[in-house]
Amino acid sequence: MALSQDHTRFLASLHPYDALPTETLETIAAQCSPMEAATGTALFEHGDTVKTLFIIVSGEIEITDETGAQLSLLGSRNSFGERALTRGGIATRTARTIGDAILIALPADLLFDLIDRFPPVARFFDRGGAARPDRKDLTTLPVDQLMTRGPVTCLPDASIRDAAQLMDARHISSICIVEPAGFRGIVTVRDINGKVVARGADPSAPVSTIMTADPLTLPPHALGTDVLHMMMERSIGHVPIVEAGRLVGIVTQTDLTRFQAMSSADLVGRIARARDAAAMAKVTADIPQLLAQLVGSGNRHEVVTRLITDIADTATRRLLALAEETLGAPPVPYLWLACGSQGRQEQTGVSDQDNCLILSDDATPPDMAYFEALARFVCDGLDTCGYFYCPGDMMATNPRWCQPISVWKGYFAKWIAKPDPEAQMLASVMFDLRPIGGTESLFADLQAETLANAAKNSIFTAHMISNSLKHQPPLGLLRGLATIRSGENRNHLDLKHNGVVPIVDLGRVYALQGRLTAANTRARLEAARAAGVLSATGGADLLDAYDLIATTRLEHQAQQVKDGKAPDNFLDPSRLSDFERSHLRDAFVVVKTMQASVGSGKGMLG
């Protein structure tokens, strides 16, 4: 039975269906079915084959795991079942009504067709990227991921001179003409050169007298190739992006060139050829734009952070080489290591530096002056490049973190034997160490010995577990999200300290328990599941939660870059749809459940 008009209007009010053309909504309405479910009805149970996406019109649905523990309670305007549909149709949850409910049943085949045809639907149901690992190019990239949002505009009666001065001040090659009724036209530098400079038009005349009225435009759901083909066919360099008569963005030849030319490999190559930190800083300034492009191209979060981290690694190695050119050859072998997000290969658009130096035991007191100078050269250079000094002074410039290998072994032995709060903190940071440049053999024995000794010490392990529970997911009362209560980020979620950090901490504990050498969080979770430290179900849940939270964080930063803002980790949850908030909360519930499991000593979720 097809949907009624009321149900169709309800569906049209929900994202992502509100982004679909009217004719597509009519097709959906014809293929979907309304259904009523009495109290206690199981829509599907763990292990069932699911062939439908359920959308809640009214009532509540309880989602539980295979043990019966409640994971979430969904209300009107939420949907469920897409997890099973994107995992071969087999449910890993149970969905049961709490009270009578009215639902819309959307067939799996129809959902997959919508995902394939409409980018907003694809992004909505594939936020972790698991179903779409392929990297997008201009043939698949939607224009709304390519365009510059909030283009510079003026009114039709503004003077040509005022428009030209605005373009000059903003260093742009076009200005869009708008009025309350909507988009009117566009003026480019070529228009001003040809019509004012060459032909003598009066600069004080209204800009509307030289604009291209009703120019060619495209909607946000068009593809990058649509823009490229239009530019090539019509010999134009600017394409306004218009939706329902309203200007929402613009794509220029510069945008296309930047998208096609910019890559992590390009930045790595330019850094490797740089002659000083100032030249490198000009390259690293492009990292936010690269991040936005990588996210917009559909790359998975661990791919984006790995590519971003590769740039920091290259910058560090280049600075080490420049330091040796300046200071001369090192007196003894050394190894530069990164810790923190660089060590885990998880850097985003917001990163400081965390690093240290391990020296050969052949180092003498006079040799230390060389390594102090090398550390200062590299850390100062990284700061110039935008990798700011560590607030906690966890850097090789701190004499404590520039020591021979025997001293480092003593550090770890002491931290493991006496795990006081400082030792827990330092051990947590140092367990993320990763060699960057120098003699890597200096680290091999240290890592193996430390993991073995730490894993054997149950007291140290218990303290590490306790330390891992200090960062809690932002879960509030009544199925809400707990936001920051005061300060400049009031009413925002901290997607770093309350989002990814709790999972990073869990990954570190699992690596310790399993004596796993991986530093990357996702690699640790996968290795822990393979080693039996995590159960198959618990590992899958935590990986999914991590993917969603980390992807949300990157999408937030990418959007800030597109909006001309510096990226940060603070998300206003009111900008999320009901669906997105619900699933983000589900992810936080999984993290909280895993923390409780580790904290109780069980070590894994069954």
Coordinates of C-alpha atoms in Angstrom, one line a residue:
M1 CA 0.0 0.0 0.0
A2 CA 1.4 3.4 -1.0
L3 CA 1.9 6.2 1.4
S4 CA -0.9 8.7 2.1
Q5 CA -0.4 12.4 1.4
D6 CA 0.2 13.0 5.1
H7 CA 2.9 10.4 5.2
T8 CA 4.4 11.7 2.0
R9 CA 4.5 15.3 3.5
F10 CA 6.1 13.9 6.7
L11 CA 8.8 12.1 4.6
A12 CA 9.5 15.3 2.6
S13 CA 10.2 17.1 5.9
L14 CA 13.0 14.8 6.9
H15 CA 16.6 14.9 5.9
P16 CA 17.9 13.6 3.5
Y17 CA 14.6 13.1 1.7
D18 CA 14.0 16.9 1.8
A19 CA 16.9 17.2 -0.6
L20 CA 15.2 15.0 -3.3
P21 CA 13.3 16.2 -6.3
T22 CA 9.5 16.1 -6.1
E23 CA 9.2 13.3 -8.7
T24 CA 11.6 11.2 -6.7
L25 CA 9.6 11.7 -3.6
E26 CA 6.5 10.6 -5.5
T27 CA 8.3 7.4 -6.5
I28 CA 9.3 6.8 -2.9
A29 CA 5.8 7.3 -1.8
A30 CA 4.5 4.7 -4.3
Q31 CA 7.0 2.1 -3.2
C32 CA 7.0 2.6 0.6
S33 CA 4.3 1.2 2.9
P34 CA 2.9 2.6 6.1
M35 CA 2.6 0.1 9.0
E36 CA 1.2 0.1 12.5
A37 CA 3.0 -1.9 15.3
A38 CA 1.5 -2.7 18.6
T39 CA 3.3 -2.4 21.9
G40 CA 6.1 -5.0 22.3
T41 CA 6.3 -5.8 18.6
A42 CA 9.8 -6.9 17.5
L43 CA 10.5 -5.3 14.1
F44 CA 13.6 -7.5 13.9
E45 CA 15.8 -9.4 16.3
H46 CA 19.5 -10.1 16.5
G47 CA 20.4 -12.5 13.7
D48 CA 17.3 -11.8 11.6
T49 CA 17.6 -10.9 7.9
V50 CA 16.5 -7.3 7.4
K51 CA 15.2 -6.0 4.1
T52 CA 13.6 -2.7 5.2
L53 CA 14.6 0.7 6.5
F54 CA 12.1 1.8 9.1
I55 CA 11.2 5.5 9.6
I56 CA 9.3 6.4 12.8
V57 CA 6.3 8.5 12.3
S58 CA 5.0 8.2 15.9
G59 CA 5.8 6.1 19.0
E60 CA 9.1 4.9 20.4
I61 CA 11.5 2.0 19.4
E62 CA 14.0 0.5 21.8
I63 CA 17.2 -0.8 20.2
T64 CA 19.0 -3.5 22.3
D65 CA 22.1 -5.6 21.8
E66 CA 22.2 -9.4 21.9
T67 CA 22.5 -9.3 25.7
G68 CA 19.3 -7.3 26.0
A69 CA 21.1 -4.1 27.0
Q70 CA 19.4 -0.9 25.7
L71 CA 21.6 1.0 23.2
S72 CA 19.1 3.7 22.3
L73 CA 15.5 4.7 22.4
L74 CA 14.3 6.3 19.1
G75 CA 11.4 8.6 18.7
S76 CA 9.5 10.3 15.8
R77 CA 11.6 11.4 12.8
N78 CA 14.3 8.8 13.5
S79 CA 15.0 5.8 11.4
F80 CA 16.6 2.4 12.0
G81 CA 17.7 -0.7 10.1
E82 CA 20.3 0.9 7.9
R83 CA 23.1 -0.7 9.9
A84 CA 21.9 -4.2 9.0
L85 CA 21.2 -3.3 5.4
T86 CA 24.7 -2.0 4.8
R87 CA 26.1 -5.2 6.5
G88 CA 24.6 -7.8 4.3
G89 CA 21.1 -7.6 5.7
I90 CA 21.9 -9.4 9.0
A91 CA 20.8 -7.6 12.2
T92 CA 23.2 -7.3 15.1
R93 CA 20.5 -5.5 17.1
T94 CA 16.9 -6.0 18.2
A95 CA 14.3 -3.3 17.5
R96 CA 11.1 -3.5 19.6
T97 CA 8.2 -1.0 20.0
I98 CA 7.6 0.8 23.3
G99 CA 4.0 1.5 23.0
D100 CA 2.0 1.6 19.8
A101 CA 3.9 3.0 16.8
I102 CA 3.4 4.1 13.2
L103 CA 6.2 3.5 10.8
I104 CA 7.1 3.9 7.2
A105 CA 8.8 0.9 5.6
L106 CA 11.3 1.8 2.9
P107 CA 12.5 -1.3 0.9
A108 CA 16.3 -2.0 0.8
D109 CA 16.5 -1.9 -3.0
L110 CA 14.9 1.5 -3.0
L111 CA 17.3 2.8 -0.3
F112 CA 20.4 1.5 -2.3
D113 CA 19.0 3.1 -5.4
L114 CA 18.7 6.5 -3.6
I115 CA 22.2 6.1 -2.2
D116 CA 23.6 5.5 -5.7
R117 CA 21.7 8.4 -7.4
F118 CA 21.7 11.2 -4.8
P119 CA 24.9 12.3 -2.9
P120 CA 23.0 13.8 0.1
V121 CA 21.4 10.3 0.7
A122 CA 24.8 8.6 0.2
R123 CA 26.5 10.9 2.7
F124 CA 23.6 10.5 5.2
F125 CA 23.6 6.8 5.3
D126 CA 27.4 6.2 4.9
R127 CA 29.0 8.6 7.4
G128 CA 31.7 6.2 8.2
G129 CA 32.4 5.5 4.5
A130 CA 32.3 1.7 4.9
A131 CA 30.0 1.2 2.0
R132 CA 31.8 3.5 -0.3
P133 CA 35.5 3.2 0.1
D134 CA 36.2 4.5 -3.4
R135 CA 37.7 8.0 -3.6
K136 CA 35.5 10.5 -5.5
D137 CA 36.8 12.5 -8.4
L138 CA 35.1 15.2 -10.5
T139 CA 32.9 12.5 -12.1
T140 CA 31.3 11.7 -8.7
L141 CA 32.0 14.8 -6.6
P142 CA 28.8 16.8 -5.9
V143 CA 29.1 20.5 -6.5
D144 CA 28.2 21.4 -3.0
Q145 CA 31.5 19.7 -1.9
L146 CA 33.5 21.8 -4.4
M147 CA 31.9 25.2 -4.4
T148 CA 32.9 28.2 -2.4
R149 CA 30.0 29.0 0.0
G150 CA 28.8 32.5 0.7
P151 CA 30.2 34.2 -2.4
V152 CA 30.7 37.9 -2.3
T153 CA 27.6 39.8 -3.4
C154 CA 26.2 43.3 -3.9
L155 CA 22.9 44.9 -4.8
P156 CA 22.1 45.8 -8.5
D157 CA 22.1 49.5 -7.8
A158 CA 25.7 49.4 -6.3
S159 CA 28.1 51.4 -8.5
I160 CA 30.6 49.6 -10.8
R161 CA 33.4 51.3 -8.8
D162 CA 32.1 50.0 -5.5
A163 CA 31.8 46.5 -6.9
A164 CA 35.3 46.7 -8.4
Q165 CA 36.7 47.9 -5.1
L166 CA 35.0 45.1 -3.2
M167 CA 36.5 42.5 -5.6
D168 CA 39.9 44.1 -5.2
A169 CA 39.7 44.1 -1.4
R170 CA 38.6 40.4 -1.3
H171 CA 41.2 39.4 -4.0
I172 CA 38.4 37.7 -6.1
S173 CA 37.7 37.7 -9.8
S174 CA 33.9 38.0 -9.7
I175 CA 31.0 39.4 -7.7
C176 CA 27.4 38.1 -7.7
I177 CA 24.5 40.5 -8.0
V178 CA 21.5 39.7 -5.7
E179 CA 18.4 41.3 -4.5
P180 CA 15.7 40.2 -2.0
A181 CA 13.9 38.4 -4.8
G182 CA 16.9 36.2 -5.5
F183 CA 20.0 35.9 -7.8
R184 CA 20.2 38.4 -10.6
G185 CA 23.6 38.1 -12.3
I186 CA 27.4 38.2 -12.2
V187 CA 30.2 40.6 -12.9
T188 CA 33.7 39.4 -13.5
V189 CA 37.1 41.1 -13.9
R190 CA 36.8 40.5 -17.6
D191 CA 33.5 42.5 -17.6
I192 CA 35.2 45.4 -15.9
N193 CA 38.2 45.3 -18.2
G194 CA 36.1 45.0 -21.4
K195 CA 33.2 47.2 -20.6
V196 CA 34.7 49.9 -18.4
V197 CA 38.4 50.1 -19.1
A198 CA 38.2 49.3 -22.8
R199 CA 34.9 50.8 -23.8
G200 CA 34.6 53.7 -21.3
A201 CA 31.5 52.8 -19.3
D202 CA 30.9 55.1 -16.4
P203 CA 32.3 53.6 -13.2
S204 CA 29.6 55.4 -11.2
A205 CA 26.8 53.7 -13.1
P206 CA 24.9 50.8 -11.5
V207 CA 26.8 47.5 -11.6
S208 CA 23.6 46.0 -13.1
T209 CA 24.4 47.8 -16.4
I210 CA 27.5 45.7 -17.0
M211 CA 26.5 42.4 -15.3
T212 CA 25.7 39.2 -17.2
A213 CA 22.0 38.8 -16.3
D214 CA 20.6 35.4 -15.7
P215 CA 23.9 33.6 -16.3
L216 CA 24.3 29.9 -16.6
T217 CA 24.0 28.2 -13.2
L218 CA 24.0 24.7 -11.7
P219 CA 22.3 23.3 -8.6
P220 CA 24.3 22.0 -5.6
H221 CA 23.6 18.3 -6.5
A222 CA 25.2 18.7 -9.9
L223 CA 28.6 17.0 -10.4
G224 CA 32.0 18.5 -10.7
T225 CA 32.1 17.3 -14.3
D226 CA 29.0 19.3 -15.1
V227 CA 30.9 22.4 -14.0
L228 CA 34.0 21.5 -16.0
H229 CA 32.0 20.7 -19.2
M230 CA 30.0 23.9 -18.9
M231 CA 33.1 26.0 -18.5
M232 CA 34.8 24.3 -21.5
E233 CA 31.8 24.4 -23.8
R234 CA 30.8 28.0 -23.0
S235 CA 34.3 29.5 -22.3
I236 CA 33.3 30.8 -18.9
G237 CA 35.4 30.8 -15.7
H238 CA 32.7 31.2 -13.1
V239 CA 29.5 29.1 -12.4
P240 CA 27.1 30.4 -9.8
I241 CA 25.4 27.6 -7.8
V242 CA 21.7 28.3 -7.3
E243 CA 19.0 26.4 -5.5
A244 CA 15.4 27.5 -5.7
G245 CA 16.4 30.9 -7.0
R246 CA 18.8 31.5 -4.1
L247 CA 22.5 31.8 -4.6
V248 CA 24.3 29.3 -2.4
G249 CA 27.8 29.2 -3.8
I250 CA 30.1 29.6 -6.8
V251 CA 32.7 27.4 -8.6
T252 CA 35.6 29.0 -10.4
Q253 CA 38.3 27.7 -12.6
T254 CA 40.6 28.2 -9.6
D255 CA 38.4 25.8 -7.5
L256 CA 38.7 23.2 -10.2
T257 CA 42.4 23.7 -10.6
R258 CA 42.9 23.5 -6.9
F259 CA 40.9 20.3 -6.6
Q260 CA 42.7 18.6 -9.5
A261 CA 46.2 19.7 -8.6
M262 CA 46.2 19.6 -4.8
S263 CA 47.1 16.4 -3.2
S264 CA 49.0 15.2 -0.2
A265 CA 51.7 14.0 -2.6
D266 CA 52.0 17.5 -4.1
L267 CA 52.4 19.0 -0.6
V268 CA 54.9 16.3 0.4
G269 CA 57.0 17.0 -2.7
R270 CA 57.0 20.7 -2.1
I271 CA 58.1 20.3 1.5
A272 CA 60.8 17.8 0.6
R273 CA 62.3 20.5 -1.8
A274 CA 61.9 23.5 0.7
R275 CA 65.1 25.2 1.7
D276 CA 63.9 26.6 5.0
A277 CA 61.0 26.5 7.5
A278 CA 59.4 29.7 6.0
A279 CA 59.1 28.0 2.6
M280 CA 57.7 24.9 4.2
A281 CA 55.1 27.1 6.1
K282 CA 53.7 28.3 2.7
V283 CA 53.0 24.6 1.9
T284 CA 51.5 23.6 5.2
A285 CA 49.2 26.6 5.0
D286 CA 47.3 24.5 2.3
I287 CA 46.6 21.7 4.8
P288 CA 43.2 22.9 5.8
Q289 CA 42.1 23.1 2.2
L290 CA 43.5 19.7 1.5
L291 CA 41.6 18.3 4.5
A292 CA 38.4 19.8 3.2
Q293 CA 39.0 18.3 -0.3
L294 CA 39.9 14.9 1.1
V295 CA 36.8 14.8 3.2
G296 CA 34.6 16.1 0.4
S297 CA 36.0 13.4 -1.9
G298 CA 34.6 10.7 0.3
N299 CA 37.8 9.4 1.8
R300 CA 37.6 7.4 5.0
H301 CA 38.6 9.3 8.2
E302 CA 41.7 7.1 8.7
V303 CA 42.9 7.7 5.2
V304 CA 42.5 11.5 5.6
T305 CA 44.4 11.6 8.9
R306 CA 47.1 9.3 7.5
L307 CA 47.7 11.6 4.5
I308 CA 47.6 14.7 6.7
T309 CA 50.1 13.1 9.1
D310 CA 52.4 12.1 6.2
I311 CA 52.9 15.8 5.6
A312 CA 54.0 16.4 9.2
D313 CA 56.3 13.5 9.0
T314 CA 57.9 14.9 5.8
A315 CA 58.2 18.3 7.4
T316 CA 60.0 16.8 10.4
R317 CA 62.4 14.8 8.3
R318 CA 63.2 17.8 6.1
L319 CA 63.9 19.9 9.2
L320 CA 66.2 17.1 10.5
A321 CA 68.1 17.1 7.2
L322 CA 68.3 21.0 7.2
A323 CA 69.5 20.8 10.9
E324 CA 72.3 18.4 10.0
E325 CA 73.3 20.7 7.0
T326 CA 73.5 23.6 9.5
L327 CA 75.0 21.8 12.5
G328 CA 77.1 19.1 10.8
A329 CA 76.9 15.3 11.1
P330 CA 75.5 14.0 14.4
P331 CA 78.2 12.8 16.8
V332 CA 76.3 9.6 17.6
P333 CA 73.2 7.8 16.1
Y334 CA 69.9 9.3 17.2
L335 CA 66.2 8.7 16.5
W336 CA 63.5 11.3 16.3
L337 CA 60.1 10.0 17.4
A338 CA 56.6 11.5 17.3
C339 CA 53.9 10.8 20.0
G340 CA 50.4 12.0 20.4
S341 CA 48.2 12.3 17.2
Q342 CA 51.3 12.4 14.9
G343 CA 52.6 9.2 16.5
R344 CA 49.2 7.5 15.9
Q345 CA 49.0 9.0 12.4
E346 CA 45.7 10.7 13.3
Q347 CA 46.4 14.4 12.7
T348 CA 43.5 16.6 11.6
G349 CA 43.3 20.3 10.8
V350 CA 44.2 21.1 14.4
S351 CA 47.6 19.8 15.7
D352 CA 50.4 20.8 18.0
Q353 CA 53.7 18.9 18.2
D354 CA 54.6 16.1 20.5
N355 CA 58.1 14.6 20.0
C356 CA 61.2 13.3 21.6
L357 CA 64.8 12.2 20.9
I358 CA 66.4 8.8 21.7
L359 CA 70.2 8.9 21.6
S360 CA 72.8 6.1 21.4
D361 CA 74.3 5.2 24.7
D362 CA 77.6 6.3 23.2
A363 CA 76.5 9.9 23.6
T364 CA 78.8 11.9 26.0
P365 CA 77.9 15.1 27.9
P366 CA 79.6 17.3 25.3
D367 CA 77.5 15.6 22.6
M368 CA 74.3 16.9 24.3
A369 CA 74.9 20.4 23.0
Y370 CA 74.5 19.2 19.4
F371 CA 71.2 17.5 20.1
E372 CA 69.9 20.4 22.1
A373 CA 70.6 22.6 19.0
L374 CA 69.1 20.0 16.7
A375 CA 65.9 19.8 18.8
R376 CA 65.5 23.5 18.9
F377 CA 66.0 23.8 15.1
V378 CA 63.4 21.2 14.4
C379 CA 60.8 22.2 17.0
D380 CA 61.1 25.9 16.0
G381 CA 60.7 24.9 12.4
L382 CA 57.6 22.8 13.1
D383 CA 56.1 25.8 15.0
T384 CA 56.7 28.0 12.0
C385 CA 54.9 25.4 9.9
G386 CA 51.8 25.6 12.1
Y387 CA 52.6 22.6 14.4
F388 CA 52.5 24.7 17.5
Y389 CA 54.7 24.1 20.6
C390 CA 53.2 21.5 23.0
P391 CA 51.5 23.2 25.9
G392 CA 52.8 20.4 28.2
D393 CA 56.3 20.7 26.9
M394 CA 56.3 17.2 25.5
M395 CA 59.0 18.0 23.0
A396 CA 62.6 17.1 22.3
T397 CA 63.6 20.6 23.4
N398 CA 62.9 19.5 27.0
P399 CA 66.1 17.9 28.2
R400 CA 64.0 15.2 29.9
W401 CA 62.8 14.0 26.5
C402 CA 66.2 14.1 24.8
Q403 CA 68.2 11.2 26.4
P404 CA 70.2 8.1 25.6
I405 CA 68.4 4.8 25.2
S406 CA 69.4 3.5 28.7
V407 CA 67.8 6.6 30.3
W408 CA 64.6 5.9 28.3
K409 CA 64.5 2.3 29.4
G410 CA 64.8 3.6 33.0
Y411 CA 61.9 5.9 32.5
F412 CA 59.6 3.2 31.3
A413 CA 60.8 0.7 34.0
K414 CA 60.0 3.4 36.7
W415 CA 56.6 4.3 35.3
I416 CA 55.6 0.6 35.2
A417 CA 56.9 -0.2 38.7
K418 CA 55.4 2.9 40.3
P419 CA 52.3 4.0 38.3
D420 CA 51.5 7.3 40.0
P421 CA 49.3 9.9 38.1
E422 CA 52.3 11.4 36.3
A423 CA 53.6 8.0 35.3
Q424 CA 50.2 7.1 33.9
M425 CA 50.0 10.2 31.9
L426 CA 53.5 9.9 30.5
A427 CA 53.2 6.2 29.8
S428 CA 49.9 6.9 27.9
V429 CA 51.7 9.5 25.7
M430 CA 54.8 7.4 25.2
F431 CA 52.9 4.2 24.2
D432 CA 52.0 6.1 21.0
L433 CA 55.7 6.6 20.0
R434 CA 56.5 6.2 16.3
P435 CA 59.9 6.6 14.7
I436 CA 60.1 9.5 12.2
G437 CA 63.8 10.0 11.3
G438 CA 67.1 8.6 12.3
T439 CA 68.3 5.1 13.4
E440 CA 65.1 3.1 14.0
S441 CA 66.9 0.2 15.6
L442 CA 67.2 2.3 18.8
F443 CA 63.5 1.9 19.3
A444 CA 62.9 -1.8 18.5
D445 CA 64.2 -3.3 21.8
L446 CA 62.7 -0.5 23.9
Q447 CA 59.2 -1.0 22.4
A448 CA 59.3 -4.8 22.8
E449 CA 60.7 -4.7 26.4
T450 CA 58.3 -2.1 27.5
L451 CA 55.2 -3.9 26.2
A452 CA 56.3 -7.2 27.7
N453 CA 57.0 -5.6 31.1
A454 CA 53.9 -3.5 31.2
A455 CA 51.6 -6.4 30.2
K456 CA 53.0 -8.6 33.0
N457 CA 52.4 -5.9 35.7
S458 CA 48.7 -6.2 36.6
I459 CA 48.9 -3.1 38.9
F460 CA 50.2 -1.0 36.1
T461 CA 47.6 -2.3 33.7
A462 CA 44.9 -1.5 36.2
H463 CA 46.2 2.0 36.6
M464 CA 46.3 2.4 32.8
I465 CA 42.7 1.2 32.6
S466 CA 41.7 3.7 35.3
N467 CA 43.5 6.5 33.4
S468 CA 41.7 5.6 30.2
L469 CA 38.3 6.3 31.9
K470 CA 39.0 9.9 32.7
H471 CA 37.6 11.1 29.4
Q472 CA 33.9 10.3 29.2
P473 CA 31.5 10.5 26.2
P474 CA 29.2 13.5 26.2
L475 CA 26.0 11.7 27.3
G476 CA 23.3 13.7 29.0
L477 CA 20.1 12.8 30.8
L478 CA 16.9 11.8 28.9
R479 CA 18.7 10.5 25.9
G480 CA 20.4 13.8 25.2
L481 CA 23.9 14.9 24.5
A482 CA 25.9 16.7 27.2
T483 CA 27.5 19.9 25.8
I484 CA 30.1 22.2 27.3
R485 CA 28.4 24.4 30.0
S486 CA 30.4 27.6 30.0
G487 CA 33.1 29.6 28.1
E488 CA 33.5 30.4 24.4
N489 CA 32.4 26.9 23.4
R490 CA 29.3 26.8 25.5
N491 CA 26.6 24.5 24.2
H492 CA 29.0 22.7 21.9
L493 CA 30.4 19.1 21.9
D494 CA 34.1 18.6 22.2
L495 CA 34.6 16.0 19.6
K496 CA 38.2 15.5 20.5
H497 CA 38.4 15.1 24.3
N498 CA 34.9 13.6 24.7
G499 CA 34.7 12.1 21.3
V500 CA 37.8 10.4 19.8
V501 CA 40.0 10.5 22.9
P502 CA 38.0 8.0 25.0
I503 CA 38.4 5.5 22.1
V504 CA 42.1 6.4 21.7
D505 CA 42.5 5.6 25.4
L506 CA 40.6 2.3 25.0
G507 CA 42.7 1.3 22.0
R508 CA 45.9 2.0 24.0
V509 CA 44.6 -0.3 26.8
Y510 CA 43.7 -3.1 24.4
A511 CA 47.2 -2.8 22.8
L512 CA 48.8 -3.1 26.2
Q513 CA 46.6 -6.1 27.1
G514 CA 47.4 -7.9 23.8
R515 CA 51.1 -6.7 23.6
L516 CA 50.2 -5.2 20.2
T517 CA 52.7 -2.9 18.5
A518 CA 50.4 -0.8 16.4
A519 CA 50.1 2.9 17.4
N520 CA 47.2 3.9 15.2
T521 CA 43.9 3.6 17.0
R522 CA 41.9 1.9 14.3
A523 CA 44.7 -0.5 13.7
R524 CA 44.8 -1.2 17.5
L525 CA 41.1 -2.0 17.6
E526 CA 41.3 -4.3 14.6
A527 CA 44.4 -6.1 16.0
A528 CA 42.7 -6.4 19.4
R529 CA 39.7 -8.0 17.8
A530 CA 41.9 -10.4 15.8
A531 CA 43.8 -11.3 18.9
G532 CA 40.7 -12.0 21.0
V533 CA 41.3 -9.0 23.4
L534 CA 38.0 -7.7 22.0
S535 CA 35.1 -10.0 21.0
A536 CA 34.0 -9.9 17.3
T537 CA 30.8 -8.1 18.2
G538 CA 32.3 -5.7 20.7
G539 CA 35.1 -4.9 18.3
A540 CA 32.7 -4.3 15.4
D541 CA 30.6 -2.0 17.6
L542 CA 33.6 0.0 18.8
L543 CA 35.0 0.3 15.3
D544 CA 31.7 1.6 14.0
A545 CA 31.4 4.0 16.8
Y546 CA 34.9 5.3 16.2
D547 CA 34.3 5.6 12.5
L548 CA 31.2 7.7 13.0
I549 CA 32.7 10.0 15.7
A550 CA 35.9 10.5 13.8
T551 CA 34.1 11.1 10.5
T552 CA 31.8 13.6 12.2
R553 CA 34.8 15.5 13.6
L554 CA 36.5 15.7 10.2
E555 CA 33.2 16.7 8.4
H556 CA 32.8 19.5 11.0
Q557 CA 36.4 20.7 10.4
A558 CA 36.0 20.5 6.6
Q559 CA 32.8 22.6 6.8
Q560 CA 34.6 25.2 8.8
V561 CA 37.3 25.4 6.2
K562 CA 34.7 25.9 3.5
D563 CA 33.1 28.6 5.6
G564 CA 36.4 30.4 5.8
K565 CA 37.0 29.6 9.5
A566 CA 39.9 27.9 11.3
P567 CA 39.1 24.3 12.0
D568 CA 38.5 23.2 15.6
N569 CA 36.9 20.3 17.5
F570 CA 33.8 22.0 18.9
L571 CA 30.5 21.1 17.2
D572 CA 27.1 22.7 17.8
P573 CA 24.8 19.7 17.9
S574 CA 21.9 21.8 16.8
R575 CA 23.4 21.8 13.4
L576 CA 22.9 18.0 13.2
S577 CA 19.7 16.4 12.0
D578 CA 17.6 14.3 14.4
F579 CA 19.0 11.2 12.6
E580 CA 22.6 12.4 13.0
R581 CA 22.2 13.3 16.6
S582 CA 20.5 9.9 17.4
H583 CA 23.3 7.9 15.7
L584 CA 26.0 10.0 17.2
R585 CA 24.5 9.4 20.6
D586 CA 24.3 5.7 19.8
A587 CA 28.1 5.8 19.1
F588 CA 28.8 7.5 22.4
V589 CA 26.7 4.8 24.2
V590 CA 28.8 2.1 22.6
V591 CA 32.0 3.8 23.9
K592 CA 30.5 4.2 27.4
T593 CA 29.5 0.5 27.4
M594 CA 33.1 -0.5 26.4
Q595 CA 34.5 1.7 29.1
A596 CA 32.3 0.1 31.6
S597 CA 33.4 -3.3 30.4
V598 CA 37.1 -2.5 30.7
G599 CA 36.5 -0.8 34.0
S600 CA 34.8 -3.8 35.5
G601 CA 37.8 -6.0 34.6
K602 CA 36.0 -8.0 31.9
G603 CA 38.3 -6.6 29.3
M604 CA 35.9 -7.2 26.4
L605 CA 32.3 -6.9 25.4
G606 CA 30.8 -10.3 24.9

